[in-house]
mmCIF file of C-alpha atoms in Angstrom:
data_model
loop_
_atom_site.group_PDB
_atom_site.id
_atom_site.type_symbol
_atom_site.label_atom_id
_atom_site.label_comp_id
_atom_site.label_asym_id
_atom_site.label_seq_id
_atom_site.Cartn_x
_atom_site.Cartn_y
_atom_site.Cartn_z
ATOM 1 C CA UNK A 1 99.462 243.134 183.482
ATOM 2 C CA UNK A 2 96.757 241.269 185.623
ATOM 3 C CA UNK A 3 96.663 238.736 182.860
ATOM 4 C CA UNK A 4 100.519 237.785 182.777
ATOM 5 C CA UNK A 5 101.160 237.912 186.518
ATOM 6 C CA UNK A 6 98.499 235.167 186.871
ATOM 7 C CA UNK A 7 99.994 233.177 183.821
ATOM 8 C CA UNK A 8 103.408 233.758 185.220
ATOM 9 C CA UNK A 9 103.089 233.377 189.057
ATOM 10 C CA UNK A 10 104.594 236.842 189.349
ATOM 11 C CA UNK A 11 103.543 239.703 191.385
ATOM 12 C CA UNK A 12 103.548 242.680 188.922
ATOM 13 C CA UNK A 13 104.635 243.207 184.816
ATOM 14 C CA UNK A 14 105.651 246.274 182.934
ATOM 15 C CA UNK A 15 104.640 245.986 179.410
ATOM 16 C CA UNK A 16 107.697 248.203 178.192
ATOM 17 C CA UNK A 17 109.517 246.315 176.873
ATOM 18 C CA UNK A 18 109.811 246.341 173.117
ATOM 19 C CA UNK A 19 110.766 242.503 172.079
ATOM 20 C CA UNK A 20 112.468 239.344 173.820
ATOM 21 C CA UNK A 21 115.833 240.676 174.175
ATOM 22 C CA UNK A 22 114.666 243.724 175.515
ATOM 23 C CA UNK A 23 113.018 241.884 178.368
ATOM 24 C CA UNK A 24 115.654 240.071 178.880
ATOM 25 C CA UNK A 25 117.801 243.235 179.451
ATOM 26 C CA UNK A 26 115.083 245.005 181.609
ATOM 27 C CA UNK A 27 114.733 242.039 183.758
ATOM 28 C CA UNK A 28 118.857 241.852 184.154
ATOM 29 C CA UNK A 29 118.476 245.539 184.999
ATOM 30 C CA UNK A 30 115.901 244.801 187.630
ATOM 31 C CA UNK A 31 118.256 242.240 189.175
ATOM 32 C CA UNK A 32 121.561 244.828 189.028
ATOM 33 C CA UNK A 33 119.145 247.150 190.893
ATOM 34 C CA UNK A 34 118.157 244.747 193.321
ATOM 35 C CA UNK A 35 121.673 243.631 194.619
ATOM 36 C CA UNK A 36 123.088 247.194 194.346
ATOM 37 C CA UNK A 37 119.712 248.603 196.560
ATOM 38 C CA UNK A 38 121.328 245.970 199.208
ATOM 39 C CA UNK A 39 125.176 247.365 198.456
ATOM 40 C CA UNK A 40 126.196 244.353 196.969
ATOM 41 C CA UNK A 41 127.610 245.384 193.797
ATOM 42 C CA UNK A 42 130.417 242.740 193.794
ATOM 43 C CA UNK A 43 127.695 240.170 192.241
ATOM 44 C CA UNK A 44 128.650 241.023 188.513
ATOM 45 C CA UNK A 45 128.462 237.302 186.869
ATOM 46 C CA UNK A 46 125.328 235.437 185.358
ATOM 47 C CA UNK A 47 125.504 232.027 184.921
ATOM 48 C CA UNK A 48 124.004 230.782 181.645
ATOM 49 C CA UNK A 49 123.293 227.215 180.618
ATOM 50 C CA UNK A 50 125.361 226.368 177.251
ATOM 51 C CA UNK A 51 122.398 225.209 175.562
ATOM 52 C CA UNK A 52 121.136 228.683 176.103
ATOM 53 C CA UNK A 53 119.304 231.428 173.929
ATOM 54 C CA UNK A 54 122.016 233.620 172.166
ATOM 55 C CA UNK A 55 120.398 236.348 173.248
ATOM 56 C CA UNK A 56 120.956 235.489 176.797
ATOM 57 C CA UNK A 57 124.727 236.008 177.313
ATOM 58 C CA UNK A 58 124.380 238.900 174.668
ATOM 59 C CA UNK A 59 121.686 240.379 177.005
ATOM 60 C CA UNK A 60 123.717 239.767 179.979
ATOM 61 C CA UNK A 61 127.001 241.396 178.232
ATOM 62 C CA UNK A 62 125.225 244.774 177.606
ATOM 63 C CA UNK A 63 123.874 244.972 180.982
ATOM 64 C CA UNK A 64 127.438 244.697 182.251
ATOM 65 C CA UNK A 65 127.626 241.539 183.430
ATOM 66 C CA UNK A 66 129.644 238.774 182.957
ATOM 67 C CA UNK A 67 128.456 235.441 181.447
ATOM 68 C CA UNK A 68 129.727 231.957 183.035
ATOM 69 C CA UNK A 69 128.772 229.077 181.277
ATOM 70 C CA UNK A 70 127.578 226.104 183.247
ATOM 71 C CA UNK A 71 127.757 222.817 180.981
ATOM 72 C CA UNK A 72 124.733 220.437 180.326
ATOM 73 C CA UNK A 73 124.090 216.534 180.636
ATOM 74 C CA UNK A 74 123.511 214.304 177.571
ATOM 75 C CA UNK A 75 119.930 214.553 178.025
ATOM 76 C CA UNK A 76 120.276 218.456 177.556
ATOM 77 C CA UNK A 77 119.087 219.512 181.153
ATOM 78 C CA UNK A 78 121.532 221.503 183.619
ATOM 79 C CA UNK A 79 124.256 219.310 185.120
ATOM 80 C CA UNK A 80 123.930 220.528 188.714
ATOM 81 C CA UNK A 81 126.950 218.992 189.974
ATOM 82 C CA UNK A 82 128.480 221.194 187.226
ATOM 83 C CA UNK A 83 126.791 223.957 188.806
ATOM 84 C CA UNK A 84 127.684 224.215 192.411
ATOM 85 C CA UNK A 85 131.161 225.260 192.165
ATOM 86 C CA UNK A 86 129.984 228.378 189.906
ATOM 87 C CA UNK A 87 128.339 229.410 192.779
ATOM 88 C CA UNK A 88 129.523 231.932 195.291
ATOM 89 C CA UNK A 89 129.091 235.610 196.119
ATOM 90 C CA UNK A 90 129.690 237.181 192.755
ATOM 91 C CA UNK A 91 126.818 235.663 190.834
ATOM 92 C CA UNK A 92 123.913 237.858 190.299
ATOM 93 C CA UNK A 93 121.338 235.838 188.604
ATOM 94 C CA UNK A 94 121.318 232.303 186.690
ATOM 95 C CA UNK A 95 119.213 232.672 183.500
ATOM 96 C CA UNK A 96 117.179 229.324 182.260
ATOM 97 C CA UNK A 97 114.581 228.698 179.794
ATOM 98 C CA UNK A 98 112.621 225.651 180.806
ATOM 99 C CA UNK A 99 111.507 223.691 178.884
ATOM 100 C CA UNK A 100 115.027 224.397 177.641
ATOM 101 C CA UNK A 101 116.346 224.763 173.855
ATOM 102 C CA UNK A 102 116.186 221.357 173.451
ATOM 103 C CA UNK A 103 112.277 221.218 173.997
ATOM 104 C CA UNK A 104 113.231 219.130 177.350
ATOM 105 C CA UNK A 105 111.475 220.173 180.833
ATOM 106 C CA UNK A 106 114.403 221.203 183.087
ATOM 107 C CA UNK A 107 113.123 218.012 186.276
ATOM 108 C CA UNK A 108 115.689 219.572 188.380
ATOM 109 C CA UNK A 109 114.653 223.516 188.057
ATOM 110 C CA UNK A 110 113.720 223.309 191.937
ATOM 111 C CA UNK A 111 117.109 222.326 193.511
ATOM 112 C CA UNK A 112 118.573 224.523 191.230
ATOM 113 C CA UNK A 113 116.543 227.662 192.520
ATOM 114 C CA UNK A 114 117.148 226.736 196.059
ATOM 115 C CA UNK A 115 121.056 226.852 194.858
ATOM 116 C CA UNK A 116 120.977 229.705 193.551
ATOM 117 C CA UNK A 117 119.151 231.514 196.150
ATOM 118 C CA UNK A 118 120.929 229.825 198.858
ATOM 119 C CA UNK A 119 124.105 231.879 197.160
ATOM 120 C CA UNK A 120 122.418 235.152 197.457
ATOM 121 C CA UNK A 121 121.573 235.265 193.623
ATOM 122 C CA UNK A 122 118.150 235.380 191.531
ATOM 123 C CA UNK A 123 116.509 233.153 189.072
ATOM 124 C CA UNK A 124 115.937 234.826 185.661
ATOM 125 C CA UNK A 125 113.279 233.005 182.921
ATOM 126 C CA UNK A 126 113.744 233.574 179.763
ATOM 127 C CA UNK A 127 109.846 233.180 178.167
ATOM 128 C CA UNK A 128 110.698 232.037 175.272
ATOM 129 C CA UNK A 129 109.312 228.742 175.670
ATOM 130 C CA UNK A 130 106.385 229.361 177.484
ATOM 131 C CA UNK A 131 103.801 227.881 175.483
ATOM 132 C CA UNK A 132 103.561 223.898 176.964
ATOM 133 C CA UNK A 133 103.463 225.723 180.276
ATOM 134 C CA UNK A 134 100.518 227.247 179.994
ATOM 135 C CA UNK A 135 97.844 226.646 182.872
ATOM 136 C CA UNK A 136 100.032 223.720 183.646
ATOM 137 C CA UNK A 137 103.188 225.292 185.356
ATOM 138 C CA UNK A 138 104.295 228.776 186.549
ATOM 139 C CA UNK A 139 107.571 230.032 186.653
ATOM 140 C CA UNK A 140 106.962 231.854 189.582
ATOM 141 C CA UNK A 141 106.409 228.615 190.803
ATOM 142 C CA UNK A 142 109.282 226.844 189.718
ATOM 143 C CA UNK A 143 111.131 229.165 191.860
ATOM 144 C CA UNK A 144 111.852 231.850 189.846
ATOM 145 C CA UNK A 145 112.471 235.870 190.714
ATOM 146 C CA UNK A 146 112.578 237.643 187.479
ATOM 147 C CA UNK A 147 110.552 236.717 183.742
ATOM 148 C CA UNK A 148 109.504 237.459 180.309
ATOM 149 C CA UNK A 149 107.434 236.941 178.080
ATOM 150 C CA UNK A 150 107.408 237.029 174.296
ATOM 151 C CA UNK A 151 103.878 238.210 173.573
ATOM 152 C CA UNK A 152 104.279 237.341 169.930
ATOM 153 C CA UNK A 153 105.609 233.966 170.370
ATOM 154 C CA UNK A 154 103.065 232.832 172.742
ATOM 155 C CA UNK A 155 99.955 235.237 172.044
ATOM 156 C CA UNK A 156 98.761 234.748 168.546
ATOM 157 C CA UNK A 157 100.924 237.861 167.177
ATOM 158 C CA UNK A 158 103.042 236.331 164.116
ATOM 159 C CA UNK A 159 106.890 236.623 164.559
ATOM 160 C CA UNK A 160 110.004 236.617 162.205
ATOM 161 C CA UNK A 161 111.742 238.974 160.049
ATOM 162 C CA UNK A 162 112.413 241.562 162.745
ATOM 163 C CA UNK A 163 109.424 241.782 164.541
ATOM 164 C CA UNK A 164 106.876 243.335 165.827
ATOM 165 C CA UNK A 165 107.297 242.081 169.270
ATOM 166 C CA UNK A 166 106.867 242.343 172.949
ATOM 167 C CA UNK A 167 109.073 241.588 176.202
ATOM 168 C CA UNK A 168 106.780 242.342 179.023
ATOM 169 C CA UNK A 169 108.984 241.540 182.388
ATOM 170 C CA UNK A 170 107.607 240.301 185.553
ATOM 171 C CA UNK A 171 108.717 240.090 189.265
ATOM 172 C CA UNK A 172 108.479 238.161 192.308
ATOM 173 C CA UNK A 173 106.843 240.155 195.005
ATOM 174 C CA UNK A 174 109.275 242.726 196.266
ATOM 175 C CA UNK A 175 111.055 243.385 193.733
ATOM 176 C CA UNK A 176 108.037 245.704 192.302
ATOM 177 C CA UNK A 177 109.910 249.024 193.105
ATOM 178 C CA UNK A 178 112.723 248.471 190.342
ATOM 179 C CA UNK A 179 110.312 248.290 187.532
ATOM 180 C CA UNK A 180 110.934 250.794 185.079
ATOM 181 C CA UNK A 181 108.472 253.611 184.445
ATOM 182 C CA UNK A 182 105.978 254.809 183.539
ATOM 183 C CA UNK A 183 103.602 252.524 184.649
ATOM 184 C CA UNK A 184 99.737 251.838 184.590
ATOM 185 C CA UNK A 185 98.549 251.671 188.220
ATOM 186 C CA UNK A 186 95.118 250.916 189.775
ATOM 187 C CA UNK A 187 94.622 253.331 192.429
ATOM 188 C CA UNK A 188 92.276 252.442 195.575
ATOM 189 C CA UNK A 189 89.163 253.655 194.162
ATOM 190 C CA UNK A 190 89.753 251.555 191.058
ATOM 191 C CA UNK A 191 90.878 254.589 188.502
ATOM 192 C CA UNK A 192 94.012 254.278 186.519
ATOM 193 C CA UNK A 193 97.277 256.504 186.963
ATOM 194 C CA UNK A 194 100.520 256.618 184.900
ATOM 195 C CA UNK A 195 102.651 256.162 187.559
ATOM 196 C CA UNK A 196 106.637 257.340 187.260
ATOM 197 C CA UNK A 197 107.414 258.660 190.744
ATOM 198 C CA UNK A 198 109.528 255.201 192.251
ATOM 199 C CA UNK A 199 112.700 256.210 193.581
ATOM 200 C CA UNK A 200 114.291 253.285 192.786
ATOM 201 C CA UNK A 201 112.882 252.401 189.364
ATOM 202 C CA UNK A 202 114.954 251.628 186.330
ATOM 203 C CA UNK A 203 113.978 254.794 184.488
ATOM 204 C CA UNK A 204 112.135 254.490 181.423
ATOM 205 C CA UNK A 205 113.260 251.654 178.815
ATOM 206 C CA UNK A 206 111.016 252.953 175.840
ATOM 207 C CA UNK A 207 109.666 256.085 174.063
ATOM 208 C CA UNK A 208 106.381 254.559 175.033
ATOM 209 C CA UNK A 209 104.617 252.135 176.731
ATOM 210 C CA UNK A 210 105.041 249.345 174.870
ATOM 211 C CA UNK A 211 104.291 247.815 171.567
ATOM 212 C CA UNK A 212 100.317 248.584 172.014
ATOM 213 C CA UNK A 213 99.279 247.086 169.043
ATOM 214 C CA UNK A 214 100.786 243.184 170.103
ATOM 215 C CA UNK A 215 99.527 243.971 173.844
ATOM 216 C CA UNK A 216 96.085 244.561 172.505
ATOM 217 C CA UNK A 217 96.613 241.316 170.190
ATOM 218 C CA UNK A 218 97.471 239.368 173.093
ATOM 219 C CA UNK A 219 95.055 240.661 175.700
ATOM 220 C CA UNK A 220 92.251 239.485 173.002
ATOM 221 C CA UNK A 221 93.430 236.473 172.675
ATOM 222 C CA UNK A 222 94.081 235.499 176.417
ATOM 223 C CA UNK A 223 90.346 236.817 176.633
ATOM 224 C CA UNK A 224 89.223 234.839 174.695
ATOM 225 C CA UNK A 225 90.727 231.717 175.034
ATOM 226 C CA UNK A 226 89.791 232.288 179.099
ATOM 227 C CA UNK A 227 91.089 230.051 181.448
ATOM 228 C CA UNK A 228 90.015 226.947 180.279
ATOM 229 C CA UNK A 229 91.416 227.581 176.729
ATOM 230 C CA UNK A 230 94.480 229.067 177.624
ATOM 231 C CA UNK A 231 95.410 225.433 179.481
ATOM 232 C CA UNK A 232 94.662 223.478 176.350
ATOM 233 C CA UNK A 233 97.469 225.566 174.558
ATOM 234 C CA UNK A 234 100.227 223.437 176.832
ATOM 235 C CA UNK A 235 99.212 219.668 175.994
ATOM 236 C CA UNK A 236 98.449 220.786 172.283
ATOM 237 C CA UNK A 237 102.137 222.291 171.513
ATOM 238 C CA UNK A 238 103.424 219.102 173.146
ATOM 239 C CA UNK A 239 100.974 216.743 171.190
ATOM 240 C CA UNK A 240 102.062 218.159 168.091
ATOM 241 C CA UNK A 241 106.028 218.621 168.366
ATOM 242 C CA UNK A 242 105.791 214.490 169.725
ATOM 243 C CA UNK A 243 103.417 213.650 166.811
ATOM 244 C CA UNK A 244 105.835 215.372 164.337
ATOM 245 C CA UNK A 245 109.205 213.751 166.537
ATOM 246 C CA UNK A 246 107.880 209.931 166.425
ATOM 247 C CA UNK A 247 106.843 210.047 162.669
ATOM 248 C CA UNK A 248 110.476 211.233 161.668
ATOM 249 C CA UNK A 249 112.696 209.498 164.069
ATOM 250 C CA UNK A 250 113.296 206.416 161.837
ATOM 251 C CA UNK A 251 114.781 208.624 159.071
ATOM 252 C CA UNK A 252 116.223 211.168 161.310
ATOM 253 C CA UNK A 253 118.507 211.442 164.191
ATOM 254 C CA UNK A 254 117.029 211.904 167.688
ATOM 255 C CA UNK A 255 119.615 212.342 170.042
ATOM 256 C CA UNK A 256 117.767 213.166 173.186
ATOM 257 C CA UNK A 257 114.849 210.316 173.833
ATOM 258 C CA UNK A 258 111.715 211.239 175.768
ATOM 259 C CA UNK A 259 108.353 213.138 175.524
ATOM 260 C CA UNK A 260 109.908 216.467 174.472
ATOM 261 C CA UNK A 261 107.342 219.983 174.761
ATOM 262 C CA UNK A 262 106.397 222.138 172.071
ATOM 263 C CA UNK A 263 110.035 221.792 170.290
ATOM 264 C CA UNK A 264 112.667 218.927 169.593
ATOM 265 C CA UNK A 265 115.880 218.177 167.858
ATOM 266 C CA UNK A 266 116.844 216.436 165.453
ATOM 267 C CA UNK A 267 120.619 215.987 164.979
ATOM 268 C CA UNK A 268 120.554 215.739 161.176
ATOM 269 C CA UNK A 269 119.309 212.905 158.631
ATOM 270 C CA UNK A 270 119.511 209.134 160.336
ATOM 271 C CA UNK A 271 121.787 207.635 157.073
ATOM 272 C CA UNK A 272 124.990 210.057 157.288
ATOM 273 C CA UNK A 273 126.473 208.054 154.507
ATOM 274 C CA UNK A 274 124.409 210.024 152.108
ATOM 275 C CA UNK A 275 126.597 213.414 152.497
ATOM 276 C CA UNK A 276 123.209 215.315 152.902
ATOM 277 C CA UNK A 277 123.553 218.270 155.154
ATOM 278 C CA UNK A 278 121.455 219.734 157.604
ATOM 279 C CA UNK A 279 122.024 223.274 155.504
ATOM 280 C CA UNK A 280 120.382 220.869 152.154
ATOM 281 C CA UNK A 281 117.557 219.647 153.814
ATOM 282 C CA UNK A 282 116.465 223.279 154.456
ATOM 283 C CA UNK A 283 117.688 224.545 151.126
ATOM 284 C CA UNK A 284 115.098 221.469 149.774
ATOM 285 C CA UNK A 285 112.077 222.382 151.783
ATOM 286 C CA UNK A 286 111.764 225.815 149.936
ATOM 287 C CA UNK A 287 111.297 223.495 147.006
ATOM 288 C CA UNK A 288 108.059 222.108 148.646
ATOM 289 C CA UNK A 289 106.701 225.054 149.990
ATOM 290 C CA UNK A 290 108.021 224.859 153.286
ATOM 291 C CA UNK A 291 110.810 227.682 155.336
ATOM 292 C CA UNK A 292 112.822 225.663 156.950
ATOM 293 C CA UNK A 293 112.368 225.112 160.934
ATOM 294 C CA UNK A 294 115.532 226.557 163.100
ATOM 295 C CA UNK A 295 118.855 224.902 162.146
ATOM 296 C CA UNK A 296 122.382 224.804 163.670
ATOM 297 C CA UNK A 297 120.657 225.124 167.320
ATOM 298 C CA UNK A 298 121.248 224.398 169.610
ATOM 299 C CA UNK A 299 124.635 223.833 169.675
ATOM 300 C CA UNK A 300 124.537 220.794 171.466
ATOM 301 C CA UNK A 301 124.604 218.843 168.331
ATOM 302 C CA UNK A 302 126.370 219.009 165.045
ATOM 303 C CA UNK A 303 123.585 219.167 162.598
ATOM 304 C CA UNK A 304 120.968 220.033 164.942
ATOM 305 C CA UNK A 305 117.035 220.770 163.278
ATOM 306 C CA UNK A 306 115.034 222.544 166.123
ATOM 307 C CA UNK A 307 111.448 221.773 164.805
ATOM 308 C CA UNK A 308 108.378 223.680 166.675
ATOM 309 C CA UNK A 309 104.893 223.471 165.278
ATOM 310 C CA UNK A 310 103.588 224.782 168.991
ATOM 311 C CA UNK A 311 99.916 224.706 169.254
ATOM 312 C CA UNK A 312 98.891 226.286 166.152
ATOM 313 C CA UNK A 313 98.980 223.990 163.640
ATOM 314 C CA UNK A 314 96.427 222.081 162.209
ATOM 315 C CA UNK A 315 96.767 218.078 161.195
ATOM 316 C CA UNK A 316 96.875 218.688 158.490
ATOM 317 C CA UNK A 317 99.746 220.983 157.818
ATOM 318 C CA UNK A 318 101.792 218.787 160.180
ATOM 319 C CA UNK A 319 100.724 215.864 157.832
ATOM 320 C CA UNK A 320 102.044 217.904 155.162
ATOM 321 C CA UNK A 321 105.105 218.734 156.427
ATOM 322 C CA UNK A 322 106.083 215.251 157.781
ATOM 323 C CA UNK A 323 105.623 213.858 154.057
ATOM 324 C CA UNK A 324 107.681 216.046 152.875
ATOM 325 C CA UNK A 325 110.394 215.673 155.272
ATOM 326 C CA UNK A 326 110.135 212.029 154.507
ATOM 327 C CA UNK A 327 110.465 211.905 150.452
ATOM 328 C CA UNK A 328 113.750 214.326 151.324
ATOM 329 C CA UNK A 329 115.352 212.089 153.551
ATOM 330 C CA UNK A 330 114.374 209.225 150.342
ATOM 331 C CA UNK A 331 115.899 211.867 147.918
ATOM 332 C CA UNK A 332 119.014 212.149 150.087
ATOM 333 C CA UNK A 333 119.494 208.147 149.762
ATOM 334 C CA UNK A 334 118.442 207.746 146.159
ATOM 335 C CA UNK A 335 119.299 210.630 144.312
ATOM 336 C CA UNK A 336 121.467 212.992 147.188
ATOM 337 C CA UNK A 337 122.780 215.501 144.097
ATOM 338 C CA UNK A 338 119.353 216.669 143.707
ATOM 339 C CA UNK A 339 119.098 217.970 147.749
ATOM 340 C CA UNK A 340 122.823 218.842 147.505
ATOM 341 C CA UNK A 341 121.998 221.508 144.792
ATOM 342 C CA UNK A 342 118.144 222.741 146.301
ATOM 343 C CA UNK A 343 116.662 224.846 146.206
ATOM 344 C CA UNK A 344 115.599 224.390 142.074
ATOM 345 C CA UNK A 345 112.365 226.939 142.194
ATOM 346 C CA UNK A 346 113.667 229.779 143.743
ATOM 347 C CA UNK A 347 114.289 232.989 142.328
ATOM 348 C CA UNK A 348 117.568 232.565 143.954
ATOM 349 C CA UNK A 349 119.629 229.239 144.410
ATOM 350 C CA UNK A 350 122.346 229.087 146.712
ATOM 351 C CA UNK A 351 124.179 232.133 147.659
ATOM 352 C CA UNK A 352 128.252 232.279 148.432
ATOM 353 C CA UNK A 353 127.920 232.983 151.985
ATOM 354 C CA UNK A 354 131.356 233.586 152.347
ATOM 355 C CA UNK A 355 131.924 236.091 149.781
ATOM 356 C CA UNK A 356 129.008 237.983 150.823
ATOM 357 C CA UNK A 357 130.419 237.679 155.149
ATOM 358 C CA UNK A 358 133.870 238.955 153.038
ATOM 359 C CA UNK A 359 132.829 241.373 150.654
ATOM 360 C CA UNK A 360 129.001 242.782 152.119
ATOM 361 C CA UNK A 361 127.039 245.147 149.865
ATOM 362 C CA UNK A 362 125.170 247.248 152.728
ATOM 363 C CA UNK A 363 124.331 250.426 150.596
ATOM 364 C CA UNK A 364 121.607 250.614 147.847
ATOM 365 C CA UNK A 365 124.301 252.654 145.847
ATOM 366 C CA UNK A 366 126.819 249.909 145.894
ATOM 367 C CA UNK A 367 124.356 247.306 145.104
ATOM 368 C CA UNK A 368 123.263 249.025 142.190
ATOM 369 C CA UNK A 369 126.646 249.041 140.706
ATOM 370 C CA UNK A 370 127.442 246.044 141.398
ATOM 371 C CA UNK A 371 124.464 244.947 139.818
ATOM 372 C CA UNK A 372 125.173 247.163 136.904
#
């Protein structure tokens, strides 16, 4: 907890929370307690930029809230102008991930938290894209109230195919009480309690405290790494994602120029002529070894490739990976049938996706006679 609220700027974290989205909810529950300690329970909207997580408004939705969109400019940041009409007394919170979805650092995250707080309403972070900020900027900093943290995107824990995760949530000093509980507190004489006696706390989120197993995972790590470590992990996720951005942007669309952080987008293959989809360059990695990177999002673009090598891999692999990127977009010019129809080594080719969104088999009794 001591670790994160440095890392984060924040005054205190609960480790509860069981994954991203579950943060996310928490800390949206912290900020409905908030306004309705104060009896001001007409703030009910949270304004969310389009180039947003999905899980955001999703989050948002099932903590009762409703989601308002605020548009973005062609570079991908937050179009204030855009924003200051969708401010007024009945926004609770604006959520932002920054460096956003686009892997660009939000310049203008400032004047947007003195907006927003200037309305009445708190700053939510979604920590999903922590890991260029590390020992260089806090979010606390940056002006904002409530956070998460994905402890298995951004402390060693692998991630992917449903989990395990971790959503620890921190706050801004003050906003302490409204932490959910049970908590581990240091009392004066430096002894631990589980503490669950806060009037005003959320309750308990989880059968437990946490996912121990990616807390311990993470507290390791951080531990090791130290201080001096943990800021090499910013510069090296940006390094990388650039290193992997300028060796693919002749063949490849880049529609947002720039240093980017640890992620970036590419908006498809440079030649559209060729007919080769965003969909069939994925469907052709498997062929090389490779799962595709994130595709379809954001939804700023039309064929949009969200690559993110972070800090963790090696030259090598990115070396690897850029080659083979390379002889696709060749393959897509010279012989585009062949990426069309990928993948060619896997046990399984190219599902209908359609007919299974129609007609899903969800049982292991119907799938076995269908199969029979």
């Amino acid at each position: 907890q001591k670790a994160l609220s440095e890392i984060g700027g924040m005054s205190e974290f609960t480790l509860n929370p069981f994954a991203g989205a579950h943060g996310e909810l928490t800390g949206l529950m912290v900020i409905r307690a908030y306004h309705e300690s104060r009896g001001d329970s007409k703030r009910v909207k949270v304004i969310v930029p389009d180039s947003a997580h999905g899980t955001n408004p999703a989050s948002a939705a099932v903590a009762g809230l409703k989601v308002v969109e605020v548009k973005s400019l062609p570079d991908g940041t937050v179009d204030i102008e855009a924003l200051r009409p969708l401010l007024d007394d009945t926004v609770a919170a604006m959520m932002m991930t920054n460096p956003n979805t686009a892997g660009m650092f939000e310049h203008g995250v400032k004047e947007i938290a003195e907006m927003v707080h200037e309305a009445g309403a708190l700053m939510y972070y979604d920590g999903a894209n922590l890991n260029p900020m590390l020992g260089i900027a806090r979010p606390g900093d940056m002006g904002f109230d409530v956070m998460h943290i994905n402890l298995h995107k951004t402390f060693s824990t692998p991630h992917g195919g449903g989990g395990p995760g971790s959503g620890p949530v921190g706050v801004r000093k003050g906003l302490e009480c409204f932490l959910p509980e049970p908590r581990v507190c240091r009392r004066d004489d430096g002894t631990f309690a589980i503490s669950d006696d806060s009037g005003e706390s959320l309750g308990s989120i989880s059968a437990t405290l946490g996912n121990f197993g990616v807390q311990l995972r993470a507290l390791a790590y951080i531990l090791s790494l130290g201080a001096d470590g943990l800021k090499m992990a910013g510069p090296l996720a940006t390094l990388n994602a650039n290193y992997v951005k300028e060796s693919l942007r002749d063949l490849y669309l880049l529609p947002l120029e720039g240093v980017c952080k640890h992620e970036f987008v590419f908006d498809g293959l440079r030649d559209k002529s060729t007919g080769v989809t965003t969909l069939d360059v994925a469907k052709r990695l498997l062929d090389f070894g490779f799962h595709a990177p994130t595709i379809y999002f954001p939804l700023l673009f039309h064929e949009s490739l969200m690559i993110e090598p972070t800090e963790t891999e090696s030259r090598e692999t990115l070396d690897a990976f850029i080659d083979v990127m390379r002889e696709i977009a060749k393959e897509a010019v010279e012989n585009p049938e062949v990426v069309k129809s990928a993948p060619h080594s896997t046990p399984v080719s190219r599902p209908d996706d359609t007919a299974a969104a129609l007609n899903p088999v969800v049982t292991y009794d119907d799938l076995k006679s269908s199969e029979s």
